[in-house]
Coordinates of C-alpha atoms in Angstrom, one line a residue:
X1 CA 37.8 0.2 36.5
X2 CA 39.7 -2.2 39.4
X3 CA 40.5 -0.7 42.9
X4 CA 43.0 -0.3 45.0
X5 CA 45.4 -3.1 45.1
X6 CA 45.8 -4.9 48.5
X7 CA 48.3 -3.9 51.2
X8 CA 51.5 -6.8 50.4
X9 CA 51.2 -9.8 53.2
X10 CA 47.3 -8.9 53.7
X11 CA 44.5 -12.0 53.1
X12 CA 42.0 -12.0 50.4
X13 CA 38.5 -11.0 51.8
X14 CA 37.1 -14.3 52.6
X15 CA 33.8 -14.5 50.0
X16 CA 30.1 -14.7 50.9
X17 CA 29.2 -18.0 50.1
X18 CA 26.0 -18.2 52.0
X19 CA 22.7 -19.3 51.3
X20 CA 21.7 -15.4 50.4
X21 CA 23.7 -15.2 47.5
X22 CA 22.1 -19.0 46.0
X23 CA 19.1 -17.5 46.4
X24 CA 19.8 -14.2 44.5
X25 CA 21.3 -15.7 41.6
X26 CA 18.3 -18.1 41.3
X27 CA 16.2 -15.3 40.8
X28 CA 18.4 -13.3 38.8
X29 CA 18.8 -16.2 36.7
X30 CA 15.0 -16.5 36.5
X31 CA 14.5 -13.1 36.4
X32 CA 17.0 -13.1 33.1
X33 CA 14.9 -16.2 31.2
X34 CA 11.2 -14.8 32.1
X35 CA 12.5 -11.3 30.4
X36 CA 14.1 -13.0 27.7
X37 CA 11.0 -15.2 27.4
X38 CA 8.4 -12.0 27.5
X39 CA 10.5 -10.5 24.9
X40 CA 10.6 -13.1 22.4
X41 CA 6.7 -13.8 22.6
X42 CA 6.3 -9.6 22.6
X43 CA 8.7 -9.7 19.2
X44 CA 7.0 -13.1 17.4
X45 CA 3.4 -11.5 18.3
X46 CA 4.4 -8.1 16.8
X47 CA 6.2 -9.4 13.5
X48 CA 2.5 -11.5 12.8
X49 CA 0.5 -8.7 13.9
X50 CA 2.3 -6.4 11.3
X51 CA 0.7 -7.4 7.9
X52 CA -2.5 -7.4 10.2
X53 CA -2.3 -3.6 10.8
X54 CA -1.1 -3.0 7.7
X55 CA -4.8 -4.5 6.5
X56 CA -6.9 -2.6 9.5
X57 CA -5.2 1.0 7.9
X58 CA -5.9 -0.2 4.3
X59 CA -9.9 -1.0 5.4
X60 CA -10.2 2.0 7.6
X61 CA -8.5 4.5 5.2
X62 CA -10.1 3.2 1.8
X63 CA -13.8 3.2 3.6
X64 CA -13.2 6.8 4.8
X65 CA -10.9 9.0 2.8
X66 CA -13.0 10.1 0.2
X67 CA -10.3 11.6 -2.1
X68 CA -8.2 8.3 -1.4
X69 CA -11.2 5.6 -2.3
X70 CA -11.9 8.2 -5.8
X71 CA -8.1 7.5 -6.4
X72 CA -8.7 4.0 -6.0
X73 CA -11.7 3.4 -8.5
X74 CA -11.1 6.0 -10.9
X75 CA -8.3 4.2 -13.1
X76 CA -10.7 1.7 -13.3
X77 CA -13.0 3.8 -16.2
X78 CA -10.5 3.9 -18.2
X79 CA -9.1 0.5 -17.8
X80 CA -9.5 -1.4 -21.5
X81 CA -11.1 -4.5 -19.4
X82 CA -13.6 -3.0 -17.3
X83 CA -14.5 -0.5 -21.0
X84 CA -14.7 -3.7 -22.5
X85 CA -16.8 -5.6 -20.4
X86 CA -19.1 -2.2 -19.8
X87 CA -19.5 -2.0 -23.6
X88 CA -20.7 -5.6 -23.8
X89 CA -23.4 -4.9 -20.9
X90 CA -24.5 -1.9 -22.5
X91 CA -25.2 -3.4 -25.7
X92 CA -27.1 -6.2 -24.1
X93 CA -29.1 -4.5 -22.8
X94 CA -29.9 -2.4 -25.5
X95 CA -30.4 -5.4 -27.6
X96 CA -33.3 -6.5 -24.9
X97 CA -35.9 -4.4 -26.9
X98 CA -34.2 -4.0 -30.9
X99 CA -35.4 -7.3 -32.5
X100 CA -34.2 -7.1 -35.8
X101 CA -36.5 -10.1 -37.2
X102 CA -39.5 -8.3 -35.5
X103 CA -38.3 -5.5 -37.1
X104 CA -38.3 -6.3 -40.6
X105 CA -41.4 -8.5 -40.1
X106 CA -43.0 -5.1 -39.1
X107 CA -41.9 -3.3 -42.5
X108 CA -42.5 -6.6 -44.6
X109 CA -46.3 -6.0 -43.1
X110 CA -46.2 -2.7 -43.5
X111 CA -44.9 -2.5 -47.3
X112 CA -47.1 -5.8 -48.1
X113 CA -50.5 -3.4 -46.9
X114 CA -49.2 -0.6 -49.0
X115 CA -49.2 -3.0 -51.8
X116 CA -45.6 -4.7 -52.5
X117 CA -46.2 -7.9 -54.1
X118 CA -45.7 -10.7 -51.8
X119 CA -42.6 -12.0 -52.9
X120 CA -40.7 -8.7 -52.4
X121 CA -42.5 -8.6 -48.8
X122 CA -40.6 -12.2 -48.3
X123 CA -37.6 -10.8 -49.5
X124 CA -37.2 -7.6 -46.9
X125 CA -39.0 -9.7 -44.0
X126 CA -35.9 -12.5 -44.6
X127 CA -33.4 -9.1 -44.0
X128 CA -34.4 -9.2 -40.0
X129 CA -30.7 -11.2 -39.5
X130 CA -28.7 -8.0 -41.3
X131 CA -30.8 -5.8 -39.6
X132 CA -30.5 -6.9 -36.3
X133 CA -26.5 -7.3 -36.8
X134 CA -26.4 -3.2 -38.1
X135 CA -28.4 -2.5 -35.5
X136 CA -25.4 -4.7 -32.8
X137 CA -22.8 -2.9 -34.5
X138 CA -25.0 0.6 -34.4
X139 CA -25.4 -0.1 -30.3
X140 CA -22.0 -1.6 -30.4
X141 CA -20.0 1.8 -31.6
X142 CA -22.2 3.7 -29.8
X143 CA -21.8 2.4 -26.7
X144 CA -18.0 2.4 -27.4
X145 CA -17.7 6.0 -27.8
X146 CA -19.8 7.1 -25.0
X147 CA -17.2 4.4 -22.3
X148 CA -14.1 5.4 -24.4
X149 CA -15.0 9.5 -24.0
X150 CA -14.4 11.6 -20.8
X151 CA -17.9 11.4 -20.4
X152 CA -18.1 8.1 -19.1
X153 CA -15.1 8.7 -16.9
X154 CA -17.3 11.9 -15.0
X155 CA -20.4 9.6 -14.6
X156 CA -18.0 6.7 -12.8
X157 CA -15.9 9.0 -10.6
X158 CA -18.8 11.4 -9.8
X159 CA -21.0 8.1 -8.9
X160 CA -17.9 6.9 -6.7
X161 CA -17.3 10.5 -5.1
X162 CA -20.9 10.4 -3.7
X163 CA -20.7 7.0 -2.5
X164 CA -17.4 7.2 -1.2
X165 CA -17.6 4.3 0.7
X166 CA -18.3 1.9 -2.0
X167 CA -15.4 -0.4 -0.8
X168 CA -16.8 -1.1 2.4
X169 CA -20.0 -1.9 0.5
X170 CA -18.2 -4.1 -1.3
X171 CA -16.6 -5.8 2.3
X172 CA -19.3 -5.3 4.7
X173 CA -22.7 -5.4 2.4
X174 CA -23.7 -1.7 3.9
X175 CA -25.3 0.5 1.8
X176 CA -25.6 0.8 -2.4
X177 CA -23.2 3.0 -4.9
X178 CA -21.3 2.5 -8.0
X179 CA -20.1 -1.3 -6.5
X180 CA -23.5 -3.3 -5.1
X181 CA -23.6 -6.1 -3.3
X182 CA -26.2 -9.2 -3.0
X183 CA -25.4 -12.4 -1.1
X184 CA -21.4 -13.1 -2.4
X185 CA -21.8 -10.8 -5.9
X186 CA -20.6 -7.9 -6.2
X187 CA -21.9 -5.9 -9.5
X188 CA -20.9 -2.4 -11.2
X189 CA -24.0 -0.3 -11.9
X190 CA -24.0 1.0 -15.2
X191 CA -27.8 2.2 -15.5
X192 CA -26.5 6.0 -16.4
X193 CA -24.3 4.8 -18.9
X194 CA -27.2 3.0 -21.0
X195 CA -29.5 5.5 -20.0
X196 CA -27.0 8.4 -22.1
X197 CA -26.4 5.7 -24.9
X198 CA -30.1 5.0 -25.2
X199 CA -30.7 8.7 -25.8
X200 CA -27.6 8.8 -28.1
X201 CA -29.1 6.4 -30.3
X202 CA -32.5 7.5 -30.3
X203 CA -30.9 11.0 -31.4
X204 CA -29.2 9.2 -34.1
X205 CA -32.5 7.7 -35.5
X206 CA -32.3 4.1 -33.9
X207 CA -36.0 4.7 -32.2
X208 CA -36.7 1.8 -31.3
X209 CA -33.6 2.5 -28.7
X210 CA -36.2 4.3 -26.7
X211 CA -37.9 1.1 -25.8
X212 CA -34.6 0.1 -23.4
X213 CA -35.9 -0.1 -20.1
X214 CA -34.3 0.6 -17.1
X215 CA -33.6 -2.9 -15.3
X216 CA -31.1 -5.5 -15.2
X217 CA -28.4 -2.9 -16.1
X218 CA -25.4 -4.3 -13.5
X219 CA -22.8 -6.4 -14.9
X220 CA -21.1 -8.8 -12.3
X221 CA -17.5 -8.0 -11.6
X222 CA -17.0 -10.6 -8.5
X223 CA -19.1 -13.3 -6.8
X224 CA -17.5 -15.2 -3.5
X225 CA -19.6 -18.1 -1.4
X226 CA -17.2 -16.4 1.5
X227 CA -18.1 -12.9 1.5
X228 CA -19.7 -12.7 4.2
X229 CA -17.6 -14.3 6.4
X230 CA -15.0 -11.4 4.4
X231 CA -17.9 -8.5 5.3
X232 CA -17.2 -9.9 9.2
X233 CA -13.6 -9.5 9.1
X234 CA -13.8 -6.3 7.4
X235 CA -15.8 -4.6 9.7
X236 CA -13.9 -5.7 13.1
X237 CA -10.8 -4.3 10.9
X238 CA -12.6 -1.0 10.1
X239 CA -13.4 -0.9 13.9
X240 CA -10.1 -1.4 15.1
X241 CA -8.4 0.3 12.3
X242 CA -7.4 3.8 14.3
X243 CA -5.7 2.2 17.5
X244 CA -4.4 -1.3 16.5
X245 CA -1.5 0.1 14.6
X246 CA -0.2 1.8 17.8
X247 CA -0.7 -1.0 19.8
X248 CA 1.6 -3.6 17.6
X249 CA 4.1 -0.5 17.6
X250 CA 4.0 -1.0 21.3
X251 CA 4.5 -4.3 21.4
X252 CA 7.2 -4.4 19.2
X253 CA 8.7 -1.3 21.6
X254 CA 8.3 -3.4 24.4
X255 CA 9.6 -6.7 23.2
X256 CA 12.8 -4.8 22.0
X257 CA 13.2 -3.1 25.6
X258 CA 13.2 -6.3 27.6
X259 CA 15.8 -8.2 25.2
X260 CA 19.3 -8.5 26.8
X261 CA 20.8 -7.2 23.6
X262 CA 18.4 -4.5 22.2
X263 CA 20.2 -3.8 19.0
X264 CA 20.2 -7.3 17.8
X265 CA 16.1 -7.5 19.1
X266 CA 15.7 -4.2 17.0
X267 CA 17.5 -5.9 13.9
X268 CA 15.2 -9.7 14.4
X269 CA 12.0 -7.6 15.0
X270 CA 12.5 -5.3 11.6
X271 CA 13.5 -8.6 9.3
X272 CA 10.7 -10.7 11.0
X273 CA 8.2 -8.0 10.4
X274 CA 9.1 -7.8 7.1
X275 CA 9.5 -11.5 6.1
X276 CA 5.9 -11.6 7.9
X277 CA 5.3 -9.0 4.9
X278 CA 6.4 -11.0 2.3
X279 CA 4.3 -13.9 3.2
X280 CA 1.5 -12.1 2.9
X281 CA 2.4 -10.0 -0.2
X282 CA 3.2 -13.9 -1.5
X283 CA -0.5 -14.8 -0.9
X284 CA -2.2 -12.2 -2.0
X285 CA -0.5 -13.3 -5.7
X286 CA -1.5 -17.1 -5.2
X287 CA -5.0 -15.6 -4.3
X288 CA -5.2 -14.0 -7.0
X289 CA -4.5 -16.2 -9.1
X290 CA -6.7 -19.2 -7.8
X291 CA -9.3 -16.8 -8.1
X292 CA -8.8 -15.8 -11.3
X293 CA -8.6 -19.2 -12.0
X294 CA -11.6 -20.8 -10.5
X295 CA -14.5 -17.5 -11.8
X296 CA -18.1 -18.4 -11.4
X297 CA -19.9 -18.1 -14.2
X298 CA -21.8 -15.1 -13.3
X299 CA -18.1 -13.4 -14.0
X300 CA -19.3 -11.9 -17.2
X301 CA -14.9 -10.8 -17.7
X302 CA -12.3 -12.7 -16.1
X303 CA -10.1 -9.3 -17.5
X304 CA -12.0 -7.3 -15.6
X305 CA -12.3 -9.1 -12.4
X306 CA -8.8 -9.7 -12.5
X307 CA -8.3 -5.3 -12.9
X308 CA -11.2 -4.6 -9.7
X309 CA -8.8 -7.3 -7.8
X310 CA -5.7 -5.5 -8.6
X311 CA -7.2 -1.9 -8.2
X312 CA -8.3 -2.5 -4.6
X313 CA -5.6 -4.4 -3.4
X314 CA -3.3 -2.2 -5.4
X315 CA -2.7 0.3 -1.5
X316 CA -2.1 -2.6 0.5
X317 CA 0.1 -4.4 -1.9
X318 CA 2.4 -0.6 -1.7
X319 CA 2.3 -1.0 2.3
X320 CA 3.7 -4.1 2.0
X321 CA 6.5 -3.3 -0.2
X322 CA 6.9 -0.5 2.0
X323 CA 7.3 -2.6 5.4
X324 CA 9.3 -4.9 3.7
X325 CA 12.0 -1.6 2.6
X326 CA 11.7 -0.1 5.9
X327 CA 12.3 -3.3 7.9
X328 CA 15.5 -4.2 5.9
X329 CA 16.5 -0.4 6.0
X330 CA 16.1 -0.8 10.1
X331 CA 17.7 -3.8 10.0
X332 CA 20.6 -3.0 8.1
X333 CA 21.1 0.6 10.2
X334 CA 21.1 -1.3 13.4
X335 CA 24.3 -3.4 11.7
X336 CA 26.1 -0.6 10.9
X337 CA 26.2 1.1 14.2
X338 CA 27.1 -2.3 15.9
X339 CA 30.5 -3.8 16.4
X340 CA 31.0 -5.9 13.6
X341 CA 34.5 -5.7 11.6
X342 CA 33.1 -4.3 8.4
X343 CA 30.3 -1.8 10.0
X344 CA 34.0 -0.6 12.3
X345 CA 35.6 -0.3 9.1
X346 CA 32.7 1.7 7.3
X347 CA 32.9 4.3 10.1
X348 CA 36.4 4.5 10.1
X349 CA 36.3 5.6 6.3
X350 CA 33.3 8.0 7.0
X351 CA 35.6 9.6 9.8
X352 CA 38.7 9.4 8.2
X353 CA 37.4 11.4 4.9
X354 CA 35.9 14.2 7.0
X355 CA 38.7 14.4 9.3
X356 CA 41.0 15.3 5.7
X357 CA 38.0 17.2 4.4
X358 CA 38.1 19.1 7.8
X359 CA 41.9 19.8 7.9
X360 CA 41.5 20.9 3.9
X361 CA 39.2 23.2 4.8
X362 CA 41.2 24.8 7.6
X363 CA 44.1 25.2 5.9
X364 CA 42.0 26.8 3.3
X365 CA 40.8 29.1 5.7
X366 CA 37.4 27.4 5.5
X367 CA 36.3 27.5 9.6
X368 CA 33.0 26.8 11.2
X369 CA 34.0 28.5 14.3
X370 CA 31.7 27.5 17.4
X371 CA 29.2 25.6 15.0
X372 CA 32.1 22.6 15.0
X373 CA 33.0 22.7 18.1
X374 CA 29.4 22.6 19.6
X375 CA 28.5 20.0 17.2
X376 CA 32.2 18.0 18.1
X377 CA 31.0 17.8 21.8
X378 CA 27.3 17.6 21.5
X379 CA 26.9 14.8 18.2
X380 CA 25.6 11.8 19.8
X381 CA 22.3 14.1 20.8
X382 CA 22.4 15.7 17.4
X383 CA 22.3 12.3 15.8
X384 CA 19.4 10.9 18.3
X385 CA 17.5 14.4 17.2
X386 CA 17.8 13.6 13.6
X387 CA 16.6 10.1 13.9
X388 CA 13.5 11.0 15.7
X389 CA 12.7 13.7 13.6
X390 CA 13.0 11.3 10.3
X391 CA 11.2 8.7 12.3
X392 CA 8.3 11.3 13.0
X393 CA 8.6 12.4 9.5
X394 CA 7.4 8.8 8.3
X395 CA 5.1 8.3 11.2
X396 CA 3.3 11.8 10.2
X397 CA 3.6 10.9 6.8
X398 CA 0.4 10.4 4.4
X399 CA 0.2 6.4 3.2
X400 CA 4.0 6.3 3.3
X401 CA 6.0 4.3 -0.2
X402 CA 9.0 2.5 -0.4
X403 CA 10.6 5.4 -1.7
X404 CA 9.7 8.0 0.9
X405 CA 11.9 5.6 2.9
X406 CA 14.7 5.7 0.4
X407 CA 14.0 9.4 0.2
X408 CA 14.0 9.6 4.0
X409 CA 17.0 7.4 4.3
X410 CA 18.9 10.2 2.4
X411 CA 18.2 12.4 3.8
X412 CA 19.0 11.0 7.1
X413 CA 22.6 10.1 5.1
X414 CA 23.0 13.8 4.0
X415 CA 22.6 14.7 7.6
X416 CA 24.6 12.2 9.1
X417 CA 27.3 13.1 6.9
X418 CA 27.3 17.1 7.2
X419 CA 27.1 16.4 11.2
X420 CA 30.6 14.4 10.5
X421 CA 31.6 17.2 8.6
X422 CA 31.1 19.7 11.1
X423 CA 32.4 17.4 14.2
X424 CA 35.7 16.9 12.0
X425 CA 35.9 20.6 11.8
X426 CA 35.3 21.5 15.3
X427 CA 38.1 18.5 16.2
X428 CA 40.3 20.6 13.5
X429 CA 39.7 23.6 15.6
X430 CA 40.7 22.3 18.8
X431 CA 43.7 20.8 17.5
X432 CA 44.8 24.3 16.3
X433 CA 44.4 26.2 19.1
X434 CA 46.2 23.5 21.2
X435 CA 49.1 23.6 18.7
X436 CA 48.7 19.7 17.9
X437 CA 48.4 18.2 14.9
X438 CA 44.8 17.1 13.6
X439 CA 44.4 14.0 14.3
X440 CA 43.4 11.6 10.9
X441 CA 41.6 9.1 13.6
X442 CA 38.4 9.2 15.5
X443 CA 39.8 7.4 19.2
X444 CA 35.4 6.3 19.4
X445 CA 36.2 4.0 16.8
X446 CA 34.0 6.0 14.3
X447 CA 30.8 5.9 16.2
X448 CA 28.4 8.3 16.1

């Protein structure tokens, strides 16, 4: 707001044109370029840190929530690739002691001593091909049934529930459970699986099935020359995991809080983070698919390498959907409360339909009373409140998804929209009791 005006005939005041005031806009201006500077590093550094914390929570929460890491593995026991590829290493190793040629050499012998004449011995010692395929298929069913049942579900998640941290095993080479590793291989254990299927045949008259020993009963699900450069990274992630998250939110906090214009930081920061996001989420799928593509040959099932891949990446792949959705949802809220033409307009209509709501109501004898009113002269800090309470909501929330933002965000809507409500009231009020028409117009321009 200007002064005073001058007294008529009086001379301007003459203006300070010393060396003080060169020198204090030199370091203003300096001041202006090093904050400006600070904040774009602070705001580049926390949209590339982003996918980085989003990997320290998914090591450090897969590694120690049990319940979580049993989600994780469990779909994988019922998954038709890694029952496939079980089915085929049970039956392998089944097949390690049932020779059928030794088998019906054994009973050609036998029935040659007990006096079958020799050319009927030749006969049933040439059946050891038929035998030893009945006896495959025998193992083979066998074996299917026991992975297809529940049973073989219990076994896997009961194994993964007492080694709970069979991911990290899998990253960092500590320790032995369902998922062991040696060198770059990582292997499924399926020893109690043969050992119920070896009593399951014996109890079907296969004996012979009792001579299955009890080695060499891991199949191979992945092999990597670079896992333990991987088992490194992990580990530094699963030590950093609790606090590093904070620390990029700080970052980011501080980078928007020295920009000039903090709502337009606040809208680069959120698309940056979540283009940084979609990089990632962009090579995770090329990954995949060169790995996939270039298996050892110790992969005994590209199927089911491709299904342990997707199942342990499937929680980091959701947290980057979700900081994808929630920085487009912060960038497009911090557009609509700016001063562009169509975010004016869009507050305009949202005023202008609870101001005729409001003086509907009224003349229906529909009042809010104080409740209006209060809300009419206190909104902005009700409308702060209910963004940090949705914004501790999420923070507080459990391994957040896309759509607990999109719930979140309408909620946030609903609340917006009964706070107009009620300010339109209150302004209906006033109007009333000052004998004025209600005004169809908010004079803020629509702002909250």
């Amino acid at each position: 707001m200007s002064g005073p005006p001058e007294p008529s005939g009086s001379a301007p005041a003459p203006k300070d044109t010393g060396p003080a005031d060169g020198v204090g806009g030199h370091g203003s201006r300096a001041g202006r370029i090093a904050r400006s500077t600070a904040s774009a590093v602070l705001i580049v550094l926390t949209c590339v840190l982003v996918p980085v914390a989003l990997l320290t929570v998914w090591v450090h929460d897969i590694a120690l929530d049990t319940d979580r890491y049993v989600a994780t593995v469990k779909p994988l026991a019922t998954d038709p690739a890694i029952q496939d590829a079980a089915v085929r290493r049970i039956s392998e190793a089944a097949d390690v002691r049932v020779d059928g040629d030794q088998a019906a050499a054994d009973i050609a012998t036998w029935l040659t001593s007990q006096g079958l004449p020799p050319r009927a011995a030749a006969a049933v010692r040439n059946l050891g091909p038929q035998l030893d395929s009945a006896v495959d298929n025998t193992v083979t069913k066998v074996a299917t049934r026991f992975v297809e049942g529940d049973r073989f579900e219990k076994v896997w998640t009961n194994a993964n529930r007492a080694a709970h941290n069979t991911v990290v095993h899998a990253l960092t080479g500590e320790g032995r459970g369902a998922v062991g590793v040696s060198g770059g291989t990582v292997t499924l254990d399926v020893g109690t699986a043969v050992d119920r299927v070896r009593q399951e045949l014996v109890d079907a008259g296969l004996s012979p099935a009792s001579k299955i020993p009890d080695v060499d009963k891991e199949m191979v699900l992945f092999r990597s020359d670079q896992l333990g450069k991987i088992r490194k990274g992990a580990h530094l992630l699963d030590v950093i995991g609790d606090w590093f998250p904070l620390l990029v939110v700080a970052l980011g906090a501080a980078g928007v809080l020295l920009a000039h214009r903090r709502r337009r930081a606040l809208a680069r920061t959120a698309l940056g983070a979540a283009f940084a996001c979609l990089v990632v989420a962009i090579v995770l799928v090329v990954a995949r698919r060169y790995y996939l593509d270039h298996l050892p040959p110790q992969i005994q099932s590209r199927a089911a390498a491709a299904a342990v891949f997707d199942t342990l990446l499937h929680f980091l792949r959701v947290s980057l959907r979700t900081a994808i959705v929630l920085g487009v949802v912060i960038a497009l809220g911090t557009y609509l409360i700016g001063p562009g033409r169509l975010p004016v307009a869009v507050r305009r209509t949202s005023e202008r339909t609870a101001d005729s709501a409001a003086t509907w109501a009224y003349g229906h004898q529909v009042r809010t009373g104080r409740a209006g009113t209060w809300t009419q002269d206190h909104r902005r800090w009700i409308t702060l409140a209910a963004l940090l309470i949705v914004a501790l909501v999420f923070a507080l929330w459990n391994h957040p998804t896309a759509l607990t933002i999109l719930l979140l965000v309408l909620v946030l809507l609903a609340v917006l929209a009964l706070v107009a409500l009620l300010a339109a009231t209150g302004r209906a009020t006033l109007a009333a009791g000052q004998g004025a028409p209600v005004s169809q117009n908010d004079s803020s321009g629509g702002r909250p």
